[in-house]
Tab-separated table of C-alpha atoms in Angstrom:
chain	number	residue	atom	x	y	z
A	1	UNK	CA	-130.986	-39.956	178.367
A	2	UNK	CA	-127.578	-39.001	178.267
A	3	UNK	CA	-124.876	-40.332	176.486
A	4	UNK	CA	-122.535	-41.095	179.930
A	5	UNK	CA	-119.141	-40.045	179.767
A	6	UNK	CA	-116.814	-42.195	181.850
A	7	UNK	CA	-113.860	-40.557	182.645
A	8	UNK	CA	-110.610	-42.120	183.079
A	9	UNK	CA	-109.168	-39.828	185.533
A	10	UNK	CA	-106.521	-41.972	186.925
A	11	UNK	CA	-103.225	-40.094	185.496
A	12	UNK	CA	-100.195	-41.237	185.847
A	13	UNK	CA	-97.668	-39.201	188.117
A	14	UNK	CA	-93.830	-39.689	188.769
A	15	UNK	CA	-92.111	-39.552	192.292
A	16	UNK	CA	-91.298	-35.930	193.551
A	17	UNK	CA	-87.902	-36.680	192.703
A	18	UNK	CA	-86.827	-36.519	189.269
A	19	UNK	CA	-85.064	-38.982	187.056
A	20	UNK	CA	-81.316	-37.506	186.651
A	21	UNK	CA	-79.008	-38.390	183.712
A	22	UNK	CA	-77.536	-41.545	184.309
A	23	UNK	CA	-73.451	-41.473	185.402
A	24	UNK	CA	-73.620	-45.237	186.290
A	25	UNK	CA	-74.494	-48.393	184.754
A	26	UNK	CA	-78.088	-49.287	185.667
A	27	UNK	CA	-77.123	-52.632	186.860
A	28	UNK	CA	-74.783	-50.945	189.486
A	29	UNK	CA	-77.572	-48.863	191.376
A	30	UNK	CA	-79.257	-50.063	194.680
A	31	UNK	CA	-82.599	-51.729	193.912
A	32	UNK	CA	-84.702	-48.754	195.304
A	33	UNK	CA	-82.766	-46.398	192.803
A	34	UNK	CA	-83.452	-49.134	190.272
A	35	UNK	CA	-86.519	-49.357	190.481
A	36	UNK	CA	-87.181	-45.529	190.304
A	37	UNK	CA	-85.348	-45.023	187.466
A	38	UNK	CA	-87.659	-47.863	185.635
A	39	UNK	CA	-90.546	-46.250	187.241
A	40	UNK	CA	-89.733	-42.566	185.760
A	41	UNK	CA	-88.935	-44.165	182.273
A	42	UNK	CA	-92.289	-46.004	182.505
A	43	UNK	CA	-94.088	-42.907	183.212
A	44	UNK	CA	-92.427	-41.213	180.497
A	45	UNK	CA	-93.077	-43.822	177.698
A	46	UNK	CA	-96.902	-43.965	178.844
A	47	UNK	CA	-97.360	-40.205	178.059
A	48	UNK	CA	-95.680	-40.785	174.896
A	49	UNK	CA	-98.597	-43.438	174.585
A	50	UNK	CA	-96.031	-46.268	174.340
A	51	UNK	CA	-97.895	-48.444	176.430
A	52	UNK	CA	-96.052	-51.849	175.791
A	53	UNK	CA	-92.602	-50.341	176.275
A	54	UNK	CA	-94.303	-48.629	179.508
A	55	UNK	CA	-95.538	-52.046	180.890
A	56	UNK	CA	-91.711	-53.417	180.131
A	57	UNK	CA	-90.414	-50.728	182.410
A	58	UNK	CA	-92.840	-51.207	185.256
A	59	UNK	CA	-92.179	-55.081	185.356
A	60	UNK	CA	-88.637	-54.151	185.520
A	61	UNK	CA	-89.219	-51.694	188.828
A	62	UNK	CA	-91.215	-54.259	190.087
A	63	UNK	CA	-88.634	-56.818	189.631
A	64	UNK	CA	-86.354	-54.256	191.506
A	65	UNK	CA	-88.788	-53.734	194.339
A	66	UNK	CA	-91.804	-55.996	194.560
A	67	UNK	CA	-93.620	-53.662	197.178
A	68	UNK	CA	-94.064	-50.582	194.763
A	69	UNK	CA	-97.539	-49.572	195.287
A	70	UNK	CA	-97.257	-47.012	192.325
A	71	UNK	CA	-95.569	-49.249	190.104
A	72	UNK	CA	-98.588	-51.847	190.394
A	73	UNK	CA	-100.928	-48.959	189.898
A	74	UNK	CA	-98.848	-47.183	186.744
A	75	UNK	CA	-98.797	-50.674	185.078
A	76	UNK	CA	-102.493	-51.234	185.990
A	77	UNK	CA	-103.474	-48.196	184.264
A	78	UNK	CA	-101.258	-48.739	181.154
A	79	UNK	CA	-103.104	-52.095	181.063
A	80	UNK	CA	-106.025	-50.176	181.086
A	81	UNK	CA	-105.111	-48.214	177.996
A	82	UNK	CA	-104.513	-51.444	176.297
A	83	UNK	CA	-107.815	-52.957	177.233
A	84	UNK	CA	-106.425	-55.366	179.409
A	85	UNK	CA	-108.807	-55.161	181.803
A	86	UNK	CA	-108.188	-58.632	184.138
A	87	UNK	CA	-104.766	-57.974	184.256
A	88	UNK	CA	-105.523	-54.234	185.106
A	89	UNK	CA	-107.749	-55.220	187.857
A	90	UNK	CA	-105.044	-57.901	189.253
A	91	UNK	CA	-102.534	-54.740	189.343
A	92	UNK	CA	-105.028	-52.548	190.894
A	93	UNK	CA	-105.587	-55.059	193.688
A	94	UNK	CA	-101.930	-55.384	194.551
A	95	UNK	CA	-101.701	-51.478	194.875
A	96	UNK	CA	-104.780	-51.584	196.852
A	97	UNK	CA	-103.128	-53.967	199.306
A	98	UNK	CA	-100.098	-52.364	199.703
A	99	UNK	CA	-101.570	-49.040	199.791
A	100	UNK	CA	-105.382	-49.038	200.666
A	101	UNK	CA	-105.635	-45.487	201.220
A	102	UNK	CA	-104.793	-44.514	197.802
A	103	UNK	CA	-108.310	-43.183	196.166
A	104	UNK	CA	-107.117	-43.579	192.820
A	105	UNK	CA	-106.481	-47.142	192.770
A	106	UNK	CA	-109.960	-47.835	194.010
A	107	UNK	CA	-111.291	-45.744	191.155
A	108	UNK	CA	-108.904	-47.023	188.689
A	109	UNK	CA	-110.170	-50.761	189.450
A	110	UNK	CA	-113.618	-49.552	189.538
A	111	UNK	CA	-113.145	-48.503	185.783
A	112	UNK	CA	-111.493	-51.322	185.030
A	113	UNK	CA	-114.530	-53.775	186.510
A	114	UNK	CA	-116.897	-51.121	184.694
A	115	UNK	CA	-115.524	-52.405	181.534
A	116	UNK	CA	-115.433	-55.895	182.408
A	117	UNK	CA	-119.419	-55.498	182.641
A	118	UNK	CA	-119.175	-56.077	186.452
A	119	UNK	CA	-121.223	-52.983	187.558
A	120	UNK	CA	-122.147	-54.215	191.066
A	121	UNK	CA	-118.275	-54.534	191.988
A	122	UNK	CA	-117.626	-51.086	190.273
A	123	UNK	CA	-120.623	-49.601	192.190
A	124	UNK	CA	-118.767	-51.106	195.297
A	125	UNK	CA	-115.109	-49.096	194.499
A	126	UNK	CA	-116.873	-46.227	193.642
A	127	UNK	CA	-118.487	-45.964	196.845
A	128	UNK	CA	-114.987	-46.705	198.270
A	129	UNK	CA	-113.678	-43.755	196.584
A	130	UNK	CA	-116.430	-41.397	197.932
A	131	UNK	CA	-115.436	-42.402	201.443
A	132	UNK	CA	-111.730	-42.053	201.103
A	133	UNK	CA	-112.342	-38.640	198.805
A	134	UNK	CA	-115.514	-37.099	199.293
A	135	UNK	CA	-114.584	-34.341	197.042
A	136	UNK	CA	-113.942	-36.416	193.944
A	137	UNK	CA	-116.748	-35.573	191.824
A	138	UNK	CA	-116.263	-38.251	189.122
A	139	UNK	CA	-116.627	-41.012	191.548
A	140	UNK	CA	-119.989	-39.585	192.499
A	141	UNK	CA	-120.951	-39.111	188.702
A	142	UNK	CA	-119.818	-42.580	187.779
A	143	UNK	CA	-121.741	-44.240	190.743
A	144	UNK	CA	-124.825	-42.079	189.551
A	145	UNK	CA	-124.410	-43.671	185.822
A	146	UNK	CA	-124.510	-47.092	186.974
A	147	UNK	CA	-127.696	-46.545	189.442
A	148	UNK	CA	-129.120	-44.769	186.660
A	149	UNK	CA	-128.598	-47.748	184.107
A	150	UNK	CA	-129.960	-50.327	186.771
A	151	UNK	CA	-133.189	-48.119	187.014
A	152	UNK	CA	-132.324	-46.884	190.802
A	153	UNK	CA	-133.315	-43.221	189.666
A	154	UNK	CA	-133.434	-41.756	193.064
A	155	UNK	CA	-129.975	-43.129	194.229
A	156	UNK	CA	-128.561	-41.632	190.786
A	157	UNK	CA	-130.231	-38.368	191.571
A	158	UNK	CA	-128.616	-38.215	194.775
A	159	UNK	CA	-125.146	-39.075	193.696
A	160	UNK	CA	-125.320	-36.610	190.522
A	161	UNK	CA	-126.787	-34.037	192.897
A	162	UNK	CA	-123.420	-34.729	195.223
A	163	UNK	CA	-121.083	-34.760	191.929
A	164	UNK	CA	-122.780	-30.801	191.538
A	165	UNK	CA	-122.243	-29.926	194.805
A	166	UNK	CA	-118.524	-30.923	194.662
A	167	UNK	CA	-117.780	-29.636	191.318
A	168	UNK	CA	-120.672	-26.866	190.241
A	169	UNK	CA	-119.016	-26.896	186.645
A	170	UNK	CA	-119.519	-30.384	186.166
A	171	UNK	CA	-121.915	-29.875	183.198
A	172	UNK	CA	-122.585	-33.776	182.404
A	173	UNK	CA	-123.501	-34.255	186.191
A	174	UNK	CA	-126.149	-31.324	185.845
A	175	UNK	CA	-127.338	-33.356	182.480
A	176	UNK	CA	-127.669	-36.740	183.967
A	177	UNK	CA	-129.278	-35.415	187.199
A	178	UNK	CA	-132.000	-33.648	184.861
A	179	UNK	CA	-132.326	-37.088	182.809
A	180	UNK	CA	-132.996	-38.811	186.547
A	181	UNK	CA	-135.501	-36.138	187.493
A	182	UNK	CA	-137.112	-36.537	183.923
A	183	UNK	CA	-137.580	-40.519	185.180
A	184	UNK	CA	-138.634	-39.550	188.549
A	185	UNK	CA	-141.485	-37.522	186.636
A	186	UNK	CA	-139.982	-33.839	187.333
A	187	UNK	CA	-139.636	-32.441	184.010
A	188	UNK	CA	-139.985	-28.925	185.634
A	189	UNK	CA	-136.735	-29.843	187.600
A	190	UNK	CA	-135.249	-31.623	184.433
A	191	UNK	CA	-135.698	-28.396	182.537
A	192	UNK	CA	-133.821	-26.223	184.953
A	193	UNK	CA	-130.912	-28.735	185.226
A	194	UNK	CA	-130.754	-29.117	181.266
A	195	UNK	CA	-130.409	-25.500	181.045
A	196	UNK	CA	-127.653	-25.311	183.562
A	197	UNK	CA	-125.654	-27.984	181.691
A	198	UNK	CA	-126.243	-26.121	178.396
A	199	UNK	CA	-124.755	-22.957	180.360
A	200	UNK	CA	-121.737	-24.724	181.425
A	201	UNK	CA	-121.255	-26.485	178.170
A	202	UNK	CA	-123.106	-24.666	175.215
A	203	UNK	CA	-121.749	-27.774	173.101
A	204	UNK	CA	-123.515	-30.587	175.083
A	205	UNK	CA	-125.920	-30.580	172.016
A	206	UNK	CA	-127.636	-33.929	173.468
A	207	UNK	CA	-128.741	-31.619	176.168
A	208	UNK	CA	-130.914	-29.725	173.843
A	209	UNK	CA	-132.739	-33.130	172.695
A	210	UNK	CA	-133.243	-34.222	176.120
A	211	UNK	CA	-134.453	-30.474	177.400
A	212	UNK	CA	-137.160	-30.351	174.480
A	213	UNK	CA	-138.271	-34.021	175.679
A	214	UNK	CA	-138.916	-32.329	179.241
A	215	UNK	CA	-140.669	-29.749	177.727
A	216	UNK	CA	-142.931	-32.038	176.438
A	217	UNK	CA	-143.702	-33.433	179.312
A	218	UNK	CA	-144.881	-30.221	180.491
A	219	UNK	CA	-146.859	-29.697	177.456
A	220	UNK	CA	-144.790	-26.492	176.326
A	221	UNK	CA	-144.635	-27.605	172.792
A	222	UNK	CA	-143.376	-24.257	171.107
A	223	UNK	CA	-140.594	-24.544	173.946
A	224	UNK	CA	-139.718	-27.928	172.387
A	225	UNK	CA	-139.918	-27.316	168.841
A	226	UNK	CA	-137.236	-24.455	169.769
A	227	UNK	CA	-134.735	-26.664	171.443
A	228	UNK	CA	-135.390	-29.016	168.458
A	229	UNK	CA	-134.686	-26.278	165.735
A	230	UNK	CA	-131.597	-25.234	167.806
A	231	UNK	CA	-130.453	-28.434	167.793
A	232	UNK	CA	-130.677	-28.958	163.966
A	233	UNK	CA	-128.894	-25.941	163.281
A	234	UNK	CA	-125.928	-27.444	164.933
A	235	UNK	CA	-126.859	-31.175	163.525
A	236	UNK	CA	-128.534	-30.963	160.442
A	237	UNK	CA	-127.707	-34.647	159.344
A	238	UNK	CA	-129.049	-36.056	162.703
A	239	UNK	CA	-132.407	-37.846	161.713
A	240	UNK	CA	-133.393	-37.777	165.583
A	241	UNK	CA	-133.674	-34.057	165.689
A	242	UNK	CA	-136.511	-34.275	162.865
A	243	UNK	CA	-138.206	-37.087	164.647
A	244	UNK	CA	-138.451	-35.130	168.126
A	245	UNK	CA	-139.615	-31.920	166.215
A	246	UNK	CA	-141.870	-33.994	164.553
A	247	UNK	CA	-143.385	-35.296	167.998
A	248	UNK	CA	-143.623	-31.629	169.099
A	249	UNK	CA	-145.298	-30.484	166.061
A	250	UNK	CA	-147.678	-33.361	166.313
A	251	UNK	CA	-148.552	-32.708	170.146
A	252	UNK	CA	-149.253	-29.408	169.033
A	253	UNK	CA	-151.900	-30.418	166.203
A	254	UNK	CA	-149.416	-29.363	163.578
A	255	UNK	CA	-149.943	-32.306	161.450
A	256	UNK	CA	-148.303	-31.573	157.940
A	257	UNK	CA	-145.373	-30.327	159.587
A	258	UNK	CA	-144.794	-33.212	161.595
A	259	UNK	CA	-144.851	-34.917	158.439
A	260	UNK	CA	-142.415	-32.654	156.518
A	261	UNK	CA	-140.066	-33.402	159.327
A	262	UNK	CA	-140.474	-37.063	159.248
A	263	UNK	CA	-140.196	-36.839	155.461
A	264	UNK	CA	-136.320	-34.983	156.300
A	265	UNK	CA	-135.600	-37.850	158.969
A	266	UNK	CA	-136.431	-40.453	156.543
A	267	UNK	CA	-134.325	-38.863	153.690
A	268	UNK	CA	-131.485	-39.070	155.987
A	269	UNK	CA	-131.978	-42.838	157.170
A	270	UNK	CA	-134.643	-44.413	154.714
A	271	UNK	CA	-134.697	-47.366	157.176
A	272	UNK	CA	-135.991	-45.575	160.359
A	273	UNK	CA	-138.972	-47.592	161.329
A	274	UNK	CA	-140.040	-45.562	164.001
A	275	UNK	CA	-140.275	-42.411	161.601
A	276	UNK	CA	-142.206	-44.404	159.255
A	277	UNK	CA	-144.448	-45.478	162.062
A	278	UNK	CA	-144.833	-41.932	163.161
A	279	UNK	CA	-145.484	-40.532	159.495
A	280	UNK	CA	-148.263	-42.941	159.307
A	281	UNK	CA	-149.792	-41.465	162.320
A	282	UNK	CA	-149.280	-37.816	161.248
A	283	UNK	CA	-150.762	-38.946	157.784
A	284	UNK	CA	-154.146	-40.320	159.326
A	285	UNK	CA	-154.643	-37.034	161.020
A	286	UNK	CA	-154.418	-35.400	157.494
A	287	UNK	CA	-156.946	-38.107	156.535
A	288	UNK	CA	-154.632	-39.541	153.990
A	289	UNK	CA	-154.912	-43.170	154.501
A	290	UNK	CA	-153.449	-44.446	151.925
A	291	UNK	CA	-149.952	-42.907	152.442
A	292	UNK	CA	-150.531	-43.875	156.356
A	293	UNK	CA	-151.065	-47.580	155.417
A	294	UNK	CA	-148.001	-47.509	153.100
A	295	UNK	CA	-145.884	-46.123	155.785
A	296	UNK	CA	-147.172	-48.518	158.335
A	297	UNK	CA	-146.605	-51.229	156.058
A	298	UNK	CA	-142.975	-50.021	155.279
A	299	UNK	CA	-142.379	-49.516	159.281
A	300	UNK	CA	-143.379	-53.360	159.664
A	301	UNK	CA	-141.048	-54.257	156.881
A	302	UNK	CA	-138.141	-52.799	158.917
A	303	UNK	CA	-139.408	-54.652	162.066
A	304	UNK	CA	-142.051	-57.390	161.934
A	305	UNK	CA	-142.668	-57.192	165.308
A	306	UNK	CA	-143.698	-53.380	165.694
A	307	UNK	CA	-146.798	-53.497	167.464
A	308	UNK	CA	-147.590	-49.868	167.165
A	309	UNK	CA	-147.277	-49.991	163.320
A	310	UNK	CA	-149.779	-53.003	163.049
A	311	UNK	CA	-152.202	-50.951	165.157
A	312	UNK	CA	-151.721	-48.043	162.907
A	313	UNK	CA	-152.348	-49.864	159.740
A	314	UNK	CA	-155.189	-51.478	161.198
A	315	UNK	CA	-156.828	-47.895	161.467
A	316	UNK	CA	-155.594	-46.740	157.975
A	317	UNK	CA	-157.145	-49.982	156.751
A	318	UNK	CA	-160.422	-49.450	158.424
A	319	UNK	CA	-160.667	-46.244	156.666
A	320	UNK	CA	-159.976	-47.544	153.521
A	321	UNK	CA	-162.982	-50.252	153.927
A	322	UNK	CA	-160.106	-53.056	154.160
A	323	UNK	CA	-162.168	-54.503	157.114
A	324	UNK	CA	-160.373	-58.055	157.148
A	325	UNK	CA	-156.817	-56.491	156.911
A	326	UNK	CA	-157.820	-54.087	159.435
A	327	UNK	CA	-159.082	-57.050	161.734
A	328	UNK	CA	-155.913	-58.908	161.229
A	329	UNK	CA	-153.494	-55.745	161.909
A	330	UNK	CA	-155.277	-55.055	165.027
A	331	UNK	CA	-154.856	-59.005	166.002
A	332	UNK	CA	-151.478	-59.110	165.283
A	333	UNK	CA	-150.881	-55.749	167.669
A	334	UNK	CA	-152.634	-57.420	170.695
A	335	UNK	CA	-150.639	-60.230	170.181
A	336	UNK	CA	-147.581	-58.301	170.322
A	337	UNK	CA	-148.521	-56.840	173.535
A	338	UNK	CA	-151.265	-53.796	172.501
A	339	UNK	CA	-154.352	-54.789	174.345
A	340	UNK	CA	-156.206	-51.850	172.699
A	341	UNK	CA	-155.952	-54.100	169.447
A	342	UNK	CA	-158.405	-56.782	170.841
A	343	UNK	CA	-160.697	-53.835	171.756
A	344	UNK	CA	-160.540	-52.176	168.389
A	345	UNK	CA	-161.206	-55.593	166.746
A	346	UNK	CA	-164.190	-56.434	168.825
A	347	UNK	CA	-165.695	-53.065	168.491
A	348	UNK	CA	-165.339	-53.225	164.855
A	349	UNK	CA	-167.338	-56.743	164.586
A	350	UNK	CA	-163.955	-58.718	163.501
A	351	UNK	CA	-165.268	-61.616	165.630
């Protein structure tokens, strides 16, 4: 699936009244005007990314006007930028207490809670945003991402769908809706949505990888290879692209082409255990059992708990007439959770 884009959409805004050139000393201003003066200064410093200085101004604004909801909100946003998530939540709490109808404070608090790894609480706040401002696509999208991460794909699909309705040009929402559809076993719908995401954002390269995976589910191996090739034209340095195309080629029975792609992936990432194991499987289809055994052994060297690699090495060793070694590998695969290992061992007379 996609990598999620969690947008921090709460921008700082000053009051409609613009800060004017000082004609008197700040200390002589009434509290309300003094608060606005410091507030506007804090906004300007935030926009300059002078976050610590901005906080000092928001502190002064709140000292002059303790019920200044926007100052709490903007200080919270500043603290978020400084990764001070707990203090940010406290400020958002005050902003919400003073003005519970402002959706941006609820959204900001959701983001801060998410940054604190409090997904359930963040989800509640995103839900509040969808109530207060149903046309705010980012809230639907972010809640959908949380629901996707916890495996509630149907609810995630509904949220991503709503995000696309609110903002039909929201490429990430189309992309993640497609990923939810893949998880729900709807590859045809997923291909359509990945295609729409790419139409809206041709630079969303991950959509090519994910659309290729959906096409493989449809057994459209040629279409999948085309997507992987398109991705690799853009990202020649990514071993994942070669790994994916190798998978599509293997499934199409193009075993030597699969070996070639996996070899390229391993040039880019020599410790890529998955590529080593998959190349071992491709070598077995080519009846190159010594190479298959060597690759499976290398994969196990990278990950001693790699059950599939033990299973593949067992097959290679069986063909190399190393029956004790094959039996040991199949038993290890079974021990690590692949029940087929027990069957292979039994059928080969390992007992």
